[in-house]
CSV table of C-alpha atoms in Angstrom, one decimal:
chain,number,residue,atom,x,y,z
A,115,MET,CA,73.5,164.1,-221.3
A,116,PRO,CA,75.0,166.6,-223.8
A,117,GLU,CA,73.5,166.0,-227.4
A,118,LYS,CA,77.0,165.5,-229.1
A,119,ASN,CA,77.4,163.9,-232.4
A,120,VAL,CA,79.8,161.1,-231.9
A,121,THR,CA,81.3,161.2,-235.2
A,122,SER,CA,82.7,164.8,-234.6
A,123,THR,CA,83.7,164.1,-231.1
A,124,THR,CA,87.4,163.3,-231.0
A,125,THR,CA,87.9,163.2,-227.2
A,126,LEU,CA,85.8,160.2,-226.4
A,127,PRO,CA,87.6,157.2,-225.0
A,128,THR,CA,88.6,154.8,-227.8
A,129,ALA,CA,86.2,152.1,-226.6
A,130,LEU,CA,83.2,154.6,-226.7
A,131,ARG,CA,83.7,155.6,-230.4
A,132,PRO,CA,81.2,154.3,-232.7
A,133,SER,CA,81.3,151.2,-235.0
A,134,PRO,CA,80.4,151.7,-238.7
A,135,ASP,CA,76.5,150.8,-237.9
A,136,GLU,CA,76.5,153.5,-235.2
A,137,SER,CA,77.9,156.2,-237.5
A,138,GLY,CA,76.2,159.7,-237.1
A,139,MET,CA,74.4,158.7,-233.8
A,140,THR,CA,74.5,161.3,-230.8
A,141,VAL,CA,76.0,160.1,-227.6
A,142,PRO,CA,72.6,159.2,-226.0
A,143,GLN,CA,71.6,157.3,-229.2
A,144,LEU,CA,74.8,155.5,-229.1
A,145,LEU,CA,74.4,154.5,-225.5
A,146,GLU,CA,70.7,153.6,-226.1
A,147,HIS,CA,71.7,151.5,-229.0
A,148,ARG,CA,74.3,149.7,-226.9
A,149,ILE,CA,71.8,148.9,-224.2
A,150,ASP,CA,69.4,147.4,-226.8
A,151,ALA,CA,72.3,145.4,-228.2
A,152,LEU,CA,73.1,144.0,-224.9
A,153,PHE,CA,69.6,142.6,-224.3
A,154,GLU,CA,69.4,141.3,-227.9
A,155,HIS,CA,72.7,139.6,-227.7
A,156,ILE,CA,72.4,138.2,-224.2
A,157,PRO,CA,68.8,137.2,-223.6
A,158,LEU,CA,70.0,135.6,-220.4
A,159,VAL,CA,69.8,139.0,-218.8
A,160,ALA,CA,66.1,139.4,-219.3
A,161,GLU,CA,65.4,135.8,-218.6
A,162,LEU,CA,66.9,136.1,-215.1
A,163,GLY,CA,65.2,139.4,-214.6
A,164,GLU,CA,61.9,137.9,-215.3
A,165,ALA,CA,62.8,135.0,-212.9
A,166,PHE,CA,63.6,137.3,-210.2
A,167,ALA,CA,60.4,139.3,-210.7
A,168,ARG,CA,58.2,136.3,-210.5
A,169,ALA,CA,59.8,135.6,-207.2
A,170,GLY,CA,59.0,139.1,-206.1
A,171,HIS,CA,62.5,140.7,-206.4
A,172,ASP,CA,64.5,143.2,-208.4
A,173,LEU,CA,67.4,142.1,-210.3
A,174,TYR,CA,69.9,144.7,-211.8
A,175,LEU,CA,72.9,144.1,-214.2
A,176,VAL,CA,75.6,146.4,-212.4
A,177,GLY,CA,79.3,147.6,-212.2
A,178,GLY,CA,81.6,146.6,-214.8
A,179,SER,CA,79.1,144.7,-216.8
A,180,VAL,CA,77.1,147.8,-217.4
A,181,ARG,CA,80.2,150.0,-218.0
A,182,ASP,CA,81.6,147.7,-220.5
A,183,ALA,CA,78.4,147.2,-222.5
A,184,LEU,CA,78.1,150.9,-222.8
A,185,MET,CA,81.6,151.1,-224.0
A,186,GLY,CA,80.8,148.5,-226.7
A,187,HIS,CA,82.1,145.3,-225.3
A,188,LEU,CA,81.4,142.6,-222.7
A,189,GLY,CA,83.4,139.7,-221.3
A,190,HIS,CA,81.9,136.3,-220.2
A,191,ASP,CA,81.1,137.5,-216.7
A,192,LEU,CA,77.6,138.9,-215.6
A,193,ASP,CA,77.4,140.8,-212.4
A,194,PHE,CA,74.1,141.6,-210.8
A,195,THR,CA,72.8,143.1,-207.5
A,196,THR,CA,69.4,142.3,-206.0
A,197,ASP,CA,67.2,142.8,-202.9
A,198,ALA,CA,66.9,139.1,-202.5
A,199,ARG,CA,68.9,137.5,-199.7
A,200,PRO,CA,71.6,134.7,-200.8
A,201,ASN,CA,69.2,131.7,-199.9
A,202,ASP,CA,66.6,133.2,-202.2
A,203,THR,CA,69.1,134.0,-204.9
A,204,GLU,CA,70.5,130.6,-204.9
A,205,ALA,CA,66.9,129.0,-205.1
A,206,ILE,CA,66.0,131.2,-208.1
A,207,LEU,CA,69.3,130.4,-209.9
A,208,ARG,CA,68.9,126.6,-209.3
A,209,LYS,CA,65.8,126.5,-211.2
A,210,ARG,CA,67.9,127.5,-214.2
A,211,THR,CA,71.2,125.6,-213.6
A,212,HIS,CA,72.5,123.3,-211.1
A,213,ALA,CA,76.1,124.6,-211.5
A,214,THR,CA,75.7,127.1,-208.6
A,215,TRP,CA,78.4,127.8,-206.0
A,216,ASP,CA,78.1,129.8,-202.7
A,217,ILE,CA,81.9,130.5,-202.0
A,218,GLY,CA,81.0,134.2,-201.8
A,219,ARG,CA,77.8,133.6,-199.5
A,220,ALA,CA,79.7,135.4,-196.4
A,221,PHE,CA,79.8,138.5,-198.8
A,222,GLY,CA,76.2,138.1,-200.1
A,223,THR,CA,77.3,136.5,-203.4
A,224,ILE,CA,75.9,133.4,-205.1
A,225,GLY,CA,77.7,132.3,-208.3
A,226,ALA,CA,76.4,130.3,-211.2
A,227,GLN,CA,77.5,129.0,-214.6
A,228,VAL,CA,74.6,129.5,-217.1
A,229,ASP,CA,75.3,128.4,-220.5
A,230,ASP,CA,78.5,130.3,-221.6
A,231,TRP,CA,78.2,132.9,-218.9
A,232,VAL,CA,79.5,133.2,-215.5
A,233,VAL,CA,76.9,134.8,-213.4
A,234,GLU,CA,77.5,136.4,-209.8
A,235,VAL,CA,74.4,137.8,-208.0
A,236,THR,CA,75.1,139.9,-204.8
A,237,THR,CA,72.5,141.2,-202.3
A,238,TYR,CA,72.5,145.0,-202.0
A,239,ARG,CA,75.3,145.7,-199.5
A,240,ALA,CA,77.2,148.1,-197.8
A,241,ASP,CA,80.7,147.2,-196.6
A,242,ALA,CA,83.3,149.3,-194.7
A,243,TYR,CA,86.7,148.7,-193.3
A,244,HIS,CA,87.5,149.4,-189.6
A,245,PRO,CA,90.7,151.3,-189.3
A,246,ASP,CA,92.7,148.2,-188.1
A,247,SER,CA,90.8,145.5,-190.3
A,248,ARG,CA,91.9,143.8,-193.5
A,249,LYS,CA,88.5,142.5,-194.2
A,250,PRO,CA,85.4,144.4,-194.9
A,251,GLU,CA,82.3,144.4,-192.5
A,252,ILE,CA,79.5,143.0,-194.6
A,253,VAL,CA,76.1,144.9,-194.1
A,254,TYR,CA,73.0,144.3,-196.3
A,255,GLY,CA,71.7,147.5,-198.0
A,256,ASN,CA,68.0,148.2,-198.5
A,257,THR,CA,67.9,149.9,-201.7
A,258,LEU,CA,69.7,150.0,-205.1
A,259,GLU,CA,71.1,153.5,-204.2
A,260,ASP,CA,72.6,152.1,-201.0
A,261,ASP,CA,74.4,149.6,-203.1
A,262,LEU,CA,75.6,152.0,-206.0
A,263,ILE,CA,76.8,154.7,-203.7
A,264,ARG,CA,79.3,152.3,-202.2
A,265,ARG,CA,80.8,151.2,-205.4
A,266,ASP,CA,84.4,152.3,-206.1
A,267,PHE,CA,83.7,154.8,-209.1
A,268,THR,CA,81.0,156.3,-210.7
A,269,VAL,CA,81.5,154.5,-214.0
A,270,ASN,CA,80.9,151.3,-212.1
A,271,ALA,CA,77.8,152.8,-210.2
A,272,MET,CA,75.4,152.3,-212.9
A,273,ALA,CA,72.7,149.6,-213.1
A,274,LEU,CA,70.3,148.2,-215.6
A,275,HIS,CA,67.0,146.6,-214.3
A,276,ALA,CA,67.2,143.0,-216.0
A,277,ALA,CA,63.4,142.9,-216.4
A,278,THR,CA,62.4,146.5,-217.4
A,279,ARG,CA,65.7,147.8,-218.8
A,280,THR,CA,65.3,150.8,-216.5
A,281,PHE,CA,68.7,152.5,-216.5
A,282,SER,CA,69.9,153.8,-213.1
A,283,ASP,CA,72.7,156.4,-212.9
A,284,PRO,CA,72.4,158.4,-209.8
A,285,TYR,CA,76.1,159.5,-209.7
A,286,ALA,CA,76.5,160.4,-213.6
A,287,GLY,CA,78.7,157.7,-214.3
A,288,LEU,CA,77.6,157.9,-217.9
A,289,ALA,CA,78.8,161.4,-218.1
A,290,ASP,CA,82.2,160.3,-216.7
A,291,ILE,CA,82.5,157.5,-219.3
A,292,VAL,CA,82.1,160.2,-221.9
A,293,ALA,CA,84.6,162.4,-220.3
A,294,GLY,CA,87.1,159.6,-219.6
A,295,VAL,CA,87.3,160.3,-216.1
A,296,LEU,CA,87.5,158.2,-212.8
A,297,ARG,CA,85.5,159.8,-209.8
A,298,THR,CA,83.9,158.4,-206.7
A,299,PRO,CA,80.4,158.4,-205.7
A,300,PHE,CA,81.2,159.3,-202.2
A,301,PRO,CA,83.9,161.8,-201.4
A,302,PRO,CA,87.1,160.0,-202.2
A,303,GLN,CA,88.6,160.1,-198.8
A,304,ARG,CA,85.5,158.2,-197.5
A,305,SER,CA,85.5,155.8,-200.3
A,306,PHE,CA,89.1,154.9,-200.0
A,307,SER,CA,88.8,154.7,-196.2
A,308,ASP,CA,85.9,152.1,-196.5
A,309,ASP,CA,88.0,149.9,-198.9
A,310,PRO,CA,91.7,151.2,-199.6
A,311,LEU,CA,92.0,148.8,-202.5
A,312,ARG,CA,90.0,151.1,-204.5
A,313,MET,CA,93.1,153.2,-204.8
A,314,MET,CA,94.8,150.5,-206.6
A,315,ARG,CA,91.8,149.7,-208.6
A,316,ALA,CA,91.9,153.4,-209.7
A,317,ALA,CA,95.4,152.8,-211.1
A,318,ARG,CA,94.3,149.5,-212.8
A,319,PHE,CA,91.2,151.4,-214.6
A,320,THR,CA,93.5,154.2,-215.9
A,321,SER,CA,95.4,151.4,-217.7
A,322,GLN,CA,92.4,149.2,-218.6
A,323,LEU,CA,90.0,152.0,-219.7
A,324,GLY,CA,92.4,154.8,-220.7
A,325,PHE,CA,90.6,157.0,-218.2
A,326,THR,CA,92.4,159.7,-215.9
A,327,VAL,CA,91.6,160.2,-212.4
A,328,THR,CA,90.1,163.5,-211.1
A,329,ASP,CA,92.3,165.9,-209.0
A,330,ASP,CA,90.5,165.1,-205.8
A,331,VAL,CA,90.8,161.3,-206.4
A,332,ARG,CA,94.6,161.8,-207.0
A,333,ASP,CA,94.9,164.0,-203.9
A,334,ALA,CA,93.1,161.6,-201.8
A,335,MET,CA,95.3,158.8,-203.1
A,336,THR,CA,98.4,160.8,-202.1
A,337,ASP,CA,97.0,161.6,-198.8
A,338,MET,CA,95.9,158.2,-197.8
A,339,ALA,CA,98.5,156.1,-199.5
A,340,ALA,CA,99.5,154.5,-196.1
A,341,ARG,CA,96.1,153.2,-195.7
A,342,ILE,CA,96.8,150.5,-198.3
A,343,GLU,CA,98.8,148.7,-195.8
A,344,ILE,CA,95.6,147.1,-194.2
A,345,ILE,CA,94.9,145.3,-197.3
A,346,SER,CA,96.1,141.7,-197.6
A,347,ALA,CA,99.1,140.7,-199.8
A,348,GLU,CA,97.0,138.6,-202.0
A,349,ARG,CA,94.5,141.3,-202.9
A,350,VAL,CA,97.4,143.8,-203.6
A,351,ARG,CA,99.0,141.1,-205.7
A,352,ASP,CA,95.9,140.5,-207.7
A,353,GLU,CA,95.5,144.2,-208.4
A,354,ILE,CA,99.1,144.6,-209.7
A,355,SER,CA,98.6,141.6,-211.9
A,356,LYS,CA,95.4,142.9,-213.3
A,357,THR,CA,97.0,146.3,-214.1
A,358,LEU,CA,100.1,144.6,-215.7
A,359,LEU,CA,97.9,142.4,-217.9
A,360,THR,CA,96.2,145.4,-219.4
A,361,ASP,CA,97.2,146.6,-222.8
A,362,HIS,CA,98.8,149.8,-221.3
A,363,PRO,CA,100.0,149.4,-217.8
A,364,ARG,CA,102.4,152.1,-217.8
A,365,GLN,CA,99.7,154.7,-216.9
A,366,GLY,CA,98.4,152.9,-213.9
A,367,LEU,CA,101.9,151.9,-212.5
A,368,ASP,CA,102.9,155.6,-212.9
A,369,LEU,CA,99.8,156.7,-210.9
A,370,LEU,CA,100.9,154.1,-208.0
A,371,VAL,CA,104.3,155.6,-208.0
A,372,THR,CA,103.4,159.4,-208.2
A,373,THR,CA,100.7,159.1,-205.4
A,374,GLY,CA,103.1,157.1,-203.2
A,375,ILE,CA,101.1,154.0,-203.0
A,376,ALA,CA,103.8,152.0,-204.7
A,377,ASP,CA,106.2,153.0,-201.7
A,378,TYR,CA,103.9,150.4,-199.7
A,379,VAL,CA,103.1,147.7,-202.2
A,380,LEU,CA,106.0,147.7,-204.7
A,381,PRO,CA,108.9,149.9,-203.3
A,382,GLU,CA,111.4,148.7,-205.6
A,383,LEU,CA,109.7,150.6,-208.6
A,384,PRO,CA,109.8,154.1,-207.1
A,385,ALA,CA,113.4,153.4,-205.9
A,386,LEU,CA,114.3,153.2,-209.5
A,387,ARG,CA,113.8,157.1,-209.8
A,388,LEU,CA,117.5,157.6,-209.3
A,389,GLU,CA,119.0,161.2,-209.2
A,390,ARG,CA,120.9,161.6,-212.4
A,391,ASP,CA,124.5,162.6,-212.1
A,392,GLU,CA,125.5,166.2,-213.4
A,393,HIS,CA,126.9,164.7,-216.5
A,394,HIS,CA,123.8,162.5,-217.4
A,395,ARG,CA,125.9,159.6,-217.9
A,396,HIS,CA,123.1,157.1,-217.0
A,397,LYS,CA,119.5,156.8,-218.1
A,398,ASP,CA,116.5,157.3,-215.9
A,399,VAL,CA,116.2,153.9,-214.6
A,400,TYR,CA,112.5,154.2,-213.9
A,401,GLU,CA,111.4,155.4,-217.1
A,402,HIS,CA,113.7,153.0,-218.8
A,403,SER,CA,111.9,150.2,-217.1
A,404,LEU,CA,108.4,151.5,-218.0
A,405,THR,CA,109.6,151.7,-221.6
A,406,VAL,CA,111.1,148.1,-221.5
A,407,LEU,CA,107.7,146.9,-220.5
A,408,ASP,CA,105.9,148.8,-223.1
A,409,GLN,CA,108.2,147.2,-225.8
A,410,SER,CA,107.9,143.8,-224.1
A,411,ILE,CA,104.1,143.9,-224.4
A,412,ASP,CA,104.4,145.1,-228.2
A,413,LEU,CA,106.9,142.4,-228.9
A,414,GLU,CA,104.9,139.8,-227.1
A,415,LYS,CA,101.8,140.6,-229.3
A,416,ARG,CA,103.9,140.6,-232.6
A,417,ARG,CA,105.4,137.2,-231.7
A,418,GLY,CA,101.7,135.8,-231.3
A,419,HIS,CA,101.6,135.4,-227.4
A,420,ASP,CA,98.7,136.2,-225.1
A,421,PRO,CA,99.3,138.6,-222.1
A,422,ASP,CA,102.1,137.1,-220.1
A,423,LEU,CA,102.1,138.0,-216.5
A,424,THR,CA,105.7,136.4,-215.9
A,425,GLY,CA,107.2,138.1,-218.7
A,426,ARG,CA,105.8,141.6,-217.9
A,427,LEU,CA,106.9,141.1,-214.2
A,428,ALA,CA,110.4,140.5,-215.5
A,429,ALA,CA,110.4,143.4,-217.9
A,430,LEU,CA,109.2,145.8,-214.9
A,431,LEU,CA,111.5,144.4,-212.4
A,432,HIS,CA,114.7,143.7,-214.4
A,433,ASP,CA,116.7,146.5,-213.2
A,434,ILE,CA,115.7,146.7,-209.6
A,435,GLY,CA,119.1,145.8,-208.6
A,436,LYS,CA,120.6,149.1,-209.9
A,437,PRO,CA,119.9,151.5,-207.0
A,438,SER,CA,121.9,149.3,-204.5
A,439,THR,CA,124.7,148.5,-206.9
A,440,ARG,CA,125.2,152.1,-208.4
A,441,ARG,CA,128.8,153.4,-208.0
A,442,PHE,CA,130.5,156.5,-209.4
A,443,GLU,CA,133.7,155.7,-211.1
A,444,PRO,CA,136.6,157.7,-211.6
A,445,GLY,CA,136.1,160.1,-214.6
A,446,GLY,CA,132.3,160.4,-213.8
A,447,LYS,CA,131.2,157.1,-215.1
A,448,VAL,CA,128.5,155.3,-213.4
A,449,SER,CA,128.4,151.5,-212.9
A,450,PHE,CA,125.9,148.9,-211.7
A,451,HIS,CA,128.0,145.9,-211.3
A,452,HIS,CA,126.1,142.6,-210.6
A,453,HIS,CA,122.8,144.4,-210.5
A,454,ASP,CA,121.4,141.3,-212.4
A,455,VAL,CA,122.2,138.9,-209.7
A,456,VAL,CA,121.1,141.4,-206.8
A,457,GLY,CA,118.0,142.2,-208.8
A,458,ALA,CA,117.1,138.6,-209.0
A,459,LYS,CA,117.2,138.3,-205.2
A,460,MET,CA,115.3,141.4,-204.7
A,461,ALA,CA,112.6,140.2,-207.2
A,462,ARG,CA,112.3,136.9,-205.5
A,463,LYS,CA,111.8,138.6,-202.1
A,464,ARG,CA,109.3,141.0,-203.3
A,465,LEU,CA,107.2,138.4,-205.3
A,466,LYS,CA,107.3,136.1,-202.2
A,467,ALA,CA,106.0,138.9,-200.0
A,468,LEU,CA,103.3,139.5,-202.4
A,469,SER,CA,102.3,135.7,-202.4
A,470,TYR,CA,102.8,135.1,-206.0
A,471,PRO,CA,102.9,131.3,-206.9
A,472,GLY,CA,106.4,129.7,-206.4
A,473,GLN,CA,106.8,129.0,-210.2
A,474,VAL,CA,106.3,132.7,-211.1
A,475,VAL,CA,108.8,133.7,-208.3
A,476,LYS,CA,111.1,131.2,-209.8
A,477,ASP,CA,110.7,132.2,-213.5
A,478,VAL,CA,110.9,135.9,-213.0
A,479,SER,CA,114.1,135.9,-210.9
A,480,LYS,CA,115.6,133.7,-213.4
A,481,LEU,CA,114.9,136.1,-216.1
A,482,VAL,CA,116.0,139.0,-214.2
A,483,GLU,CA,119.4,137.2,-213.3
A,484,LEU,CA,119.8,136.3,-217.1
A,485,HIS,CA,118.8,139.5,-218.7
A,486,LEU,CA,122.5,140.7,-219.3
A,487,ARG,CA,123.7,137.5,-220.5
A,488,PHE,CA,123.5,138.6,-224.2
A,489,HIS,CA,125.4,141.7,-223.8
A,490,GLY,CA,128.7,141.4,-225.7
A,491,TYR,CA,127.5,138.7,-228.1
A,492,GLY,CA,127.6,141.2,-231.0
A,493,ASP,CA,131.0,142.5,-230.2
A,494,GLN,CA,132.8,139.4,-229.2
A,495,GLY,CA,130.8,136.7,-230.9
A,496,TRP,CA,129.8,133.2,-229.1
A,497,THR,CA,131.1,129.8,-229.7
A,498,ASP,CA,128.5,127.1,-230.1
A,499,SER,CA,129.3,126.2,-226.6
A,500,ALA,CA,128.3,129.5,-225.2
A,501,VAL,CA,125.1,129.4,-227.3
A,502,ARG,CA,124.3,126.0,-225.8
A,503,ARG,CA,124.8,127.2,-222.3
A,504,TYR,CA,122.6,130.3,-223.0
A,505,VAL,CA,119.8,127.9,-224.0
A,506,ARG,CA,120.3,125.4,-221.3
A,507,ASP,CA,120.5,128.3,-218.6
A,508,ALA,CA,117.2,129.7,-220.0
A,509,GLY,CA,115.5,126.4,-220.0
A,510,ASP,CA,111.7,126.8,-220.6
A,511,GLN,CA,112.2,130.7,-220.2
A,512,LEU,CA,114.0,131.0,-223.5
A,513,GLU,CA,111.2,132.7,-225.4
A,514,ARG,CA,110.6,135.1,-222.5
A,515,LEU,CA,114.3,135.9,-222.4
A,516,HIS,CA,114.2,136.6,-226.0
A,517,ILE,CA,111.5,139.2,-225.6
A,518,LEU,CA,113.0,140.8,-222.4
A,519,THR,CA,116.5,141.0,-224.0
A,520,ARG,CA,115.4,142.6,-227.2
A,521,SER,CA,113.0,145.0,-225.1
A,522,ASP,CA,115.8,146.0,-223.0
A,523,CYS,CA,117.4,148.0,-225.8
A,524,THR,CA,115.8,151.7,-225.3
A,525,THR,CA,118.9,153.7,-226.8
A,526,ARG,CA,118.0,156.6,-229.0
A,527,ASN,CA,121.2,155.9,-231.0
A,528,ARG,CA,119.6,154.3,-234.1
A,529,ARG,CA,122.8,152.8,-235.3
A,530,LYS,CA,123.5,151.1,-231.9
A,531,ALA,CA,119.8,149.8,-231.9
A,532,GLU,CA,120.0,148.3,-235.3
A,533,ARG,CA,123.5,146.6,-234.3
A,534,LEU,CA,121.9,145.1,-231.2
A,535,GLU,CA,118.9,143.9,-233.1
A,536,PHE,CA,121.1,142.4,-235.7
A,537,ALA,CA,123.2,140.6,-233.2
A,538,TYR,CA,120.0,139.1,-231.5
A,539,ASP,CA,118.7,138.2,-234.9
A,540,ASP,CA,121.9,136.2,-235.3
A,541,LEU,CA,121.7,134.5,-232.0
A,542,GLU,CA,118.2,133.4,-232.5
A,543,ALA,CA,119.0,132.0,-236.0
A,544,ARG,CA,122.1,130.1,-234.3
A,545,ILE,CA,119.9,128.8,-231.7
A,546,ALA,CA,117.4,127.5,-234.4
A,547,ASP,CA,120.2,125.9,-236.2
A,548,LEU,CA,121.7,124.2,-233.4
A,549,THR,CA,118.4,123.1,-231.9
A,550,ALA,CA,117.4,121.6,-235.2
A,551,LYS,CA,120.8,119.6,-235.2
A,552,GLU,CA,121.0,118.7,-231.5
A,553,GLU,CA,117.6,119.1,-229.7
A,554,LEU,CA,119.2,121.9,-227.7
A,555,ALA,CA,116.4,122.7,-225.4
A,556,ALA,CA,116.8,119.1,-224.0
A,557,ILE,CA,120.4,118.7,-223.8
A,558,ARG,CA,121.6,115.7,-221.7
A,559,PRO,CA,125.0,114.1,-221.4
A,560,ASP,CA,125.7,111.4,-224.0
A,561,LEU,CA,125.6,108.7,-221.3
A,562,ASP,CA,122.8,108.4,-218.5
A,563,GLY,CA,123.6,107.4,-215.0
A,564,GLN,CA,123.2,103.8,-215.6
A,565,GLN,CA,125.6,103.8,-218.5
A,566,ILE,CA,127.9,105.9,-216.4
A,567,MET,CA,128.0,103.3,-213.7
A,568,ALA,CA,128.4,100.3,-216.0
A,569,THR,CA,131.4,102.1,-217.9
A,570,LEU,CA,133.3,102.9,-214.6
A,571,GLY,CA,132.2,99.9,-212.8
A,572,ILE,CA,130.8,101.8,-209.7
A,573,GLY,CA,127.5,102.0,-207.9
A,574,PRO,CA,125.3,104.9,-207.0
A,575,GLY,CA,127.0,107.8,-205.1
A,576,PRO,CA,128.6,111.2,-205.5
A,577,GLU,CA,131.0,110.1,-208.1
A,578,VAL,CA,128.1,109.4,-210.5
A,579,GLY,CA,127.1,112.9,-210.2
A,580,LYS,CA,130.7,114.3,-211.0
A,581,ALA,CA,131.0,112.2,-213.9
A,582,TYR,CA,127.5,113.3,-215.1
A,583,LYS,CA,128.6,116.9,-214.7
A,584,PHE,CA,131.8,116.2,-216.7
A,585,LEU,CA,129.9,114.7,-219.5
A,586,LEU,CA,127.2,117.6,-219.6
A,587,ASN,CA,130.0,120.1,-219.8
A,588,LEU,CA,131.7,118.2,-222.5
A,589,ARG,CA,128.4,118.0,-224.5
A,590,LEU,CA,127.9,121.7,-224.0
A,591,ASP,CA,131.5,122.5,-225.0
A,592,GLU,CA,131.8,120.3,-228.0
A,593,GLY,CA,128.4,119.1,-229.0
A,594,PRO,CA,127.1,115.6,-229.2
A,595,ARG,CA,129.3,112.4,-229.3
A,596,THR,CA,128.5,108.8,-230.1
A,597,PRO,CA,128.2,106.4,-227.1
A,598,GLU,CA,131.6,105.0,-227.7
A,599,GLU,CA,133.3,108.4,-228.1
A,600,ALA,CA,131.5,109.4,-224.7
A,601,LYS,CA,132.8,106.3,-223.0
A,602,SER,CA,136.3,106.9,-224.1
A,603,ALA,CA,136.2,110.4,-222.9
A,604,LEU,CA,134.8,109.5,-219.4
A,605,LEU,CA,137.4,106.9,-219.0
A,606,SER,CA,140.1,109.4,-219.8
A,607,TRP,CA,138.6,111.7,-217.4
A,608,TRP,CA,138.2,108.9,-214.7
A,609,ALA,CA,141.7,108.0,-215.0
A,610,LYS,CA,142.9,111.6,-214.5
A,611,GLN,CA,141.0,111.7,-211.2
A,612,GLY,CA,143.2,108.9,-210.0
A,613,HIS,CA,140.7,106.1,-210.5
A,614,GLU,CA,140.7,102.8,-212.4
A,615,ALA,CA,137.6,101.5,-214.3
A,616,THR,CA,136.8,97.9,-213.2
A,617,ASP,CA,134.6,96.9,-216.1
A,618,GLY,CA,137.4,95.9,-218.4
A,619,HIS,CA,137.5,99.1,-220.4
A,620,SER,CA,140.6,100.4,-218.8
C-alpha cells in the first residue's frame, strides 16, 4: 500500500476521506484505524469469531461489510463466510440467538437477528452458471481464497478474521478502493460468465460508491451484454431498483446503456437517444431524462423525503413514449403528441415484465400519464374546477407529481425556468388553499349513494352511478354545496333525463 498522506490526497473516493479525528494519517494508518473502530463499535464480530473458533471453525467478515467498514461506514447487516457447513453454523448461532432462519440454506447461508444486527453466515462456496441456466450451481469451497476469488469485484473480495483480526486481501481490493475502481478477481469474461448479474452490480456500484469500472470490465460488459438474458426478471429488477435508490444513479444507468446491457433489461432507456434533427429543434431526450432524475432526487431530499423508488422510476420513464410518437411537422418542428398516454402504457408493460409490484406499476404509469397536465397553467390560468380535477386525478400521488413536474423543467432559458417555477408555486398555493377549505384530497359528491336513492326514489342500479357521477362533476366544477342545494340540483338533472322523482320532491 502506498504511504500517502490522506490529507494531501484529493483523488480518494469521498467515503475514504478522513474524518477530523483521522486527519494527518497515511492511507494504511487510516485503514488500520477503521478496522480497530469496527471491532470497537461492533463487539459482536469478535464474539461470533470466538464462538466459531471454539467449535473449531474460522469465521471471516467479508464482502460489502469489510468494504464499507474500510470506507468509514457500515449498515445494519453483517456478512460472514466460514468453513463450517450450514448445520454447524446454525447450531453455533442458536447458542447466541433463537432468531435464526435458513431460507438460504440451499445456497449455504444461515441468517440470524442478533441484537440490532442482521447476520448472514455462508459456507465457503464456488457457484457458477451453466450457459442455459438462470440459477447458479452451488459448490462448497475448501478455503477462504476459493471463496474470495469468486466474489464479484476485488473491493468485495477482502476478509477480516473475526477472532484474530487478520486482514486478507489476495486480489488487492484495498488498493482498488484507494484508486476508486471496480475490477474483478477473475478475468471479467469468466466472472461475468459465472454470474451475469455481476455486470448489473458493476453499474450499481459505480452509482453507490462513486467508482469507475476498468477498461477490461467495460469491454467484457459490452461483449457479454446478451448474457444477462439468462438472469431472472426478479433479480434484474432488484438491481435496477438498488441502482435507482443510490444518491447518484445516473452514472450506473449510463454504464448500462453504453455497454448495451440496457438493451436487454430496460430497452426503453437507450431508445431515448434519438437522433437530433439538423435544426436541433428538440432536446436530447435521453440526457433530459437523466437530468430529470437527478433533479427529482435533489427535490426529493429538499422536501424531506426518503429515497423513493416509485418517484424515481417515474422520473426516468416519463418520456419513454417520445420515440414512438415523434413526428416532423411542416417548418422543421418536431412533435410528440400523446407521448404521455403512450408512455404510461409502455411503462406499465415494462414494469410488469420486470415483476414490479402491482401498486408500483399502477403509480408509476399514473405519474407518467399525468406529467404533462400542468403545462399551460402559467399561460392560461386554471379555474378552481381545473385545480380540483388535477388533485383528484393525482390522488395519493400528488406529492410525487409535484416533484416530477417541477423536475421536468430542464430548460437553460433562465427566464422560462423562473416563469415555470413561479407558476407551479402558484398552483401548489392554490391547492393548499382549496384543500384547507374543501378537504380536496378526499372529494366526494355532496350526497352519498343512499341519499341519492332516497332523493330520487330509486333502488340500486346503474342510474345511481350516473347520478353519483353528475354530483361529483358538479362538486369539482362548482365546489361544495349544502345537502339541500345538492338535492335540488340532482332533481333538476334527473328531470332533464326524462325521469320523475317518486319521493315527493318533484
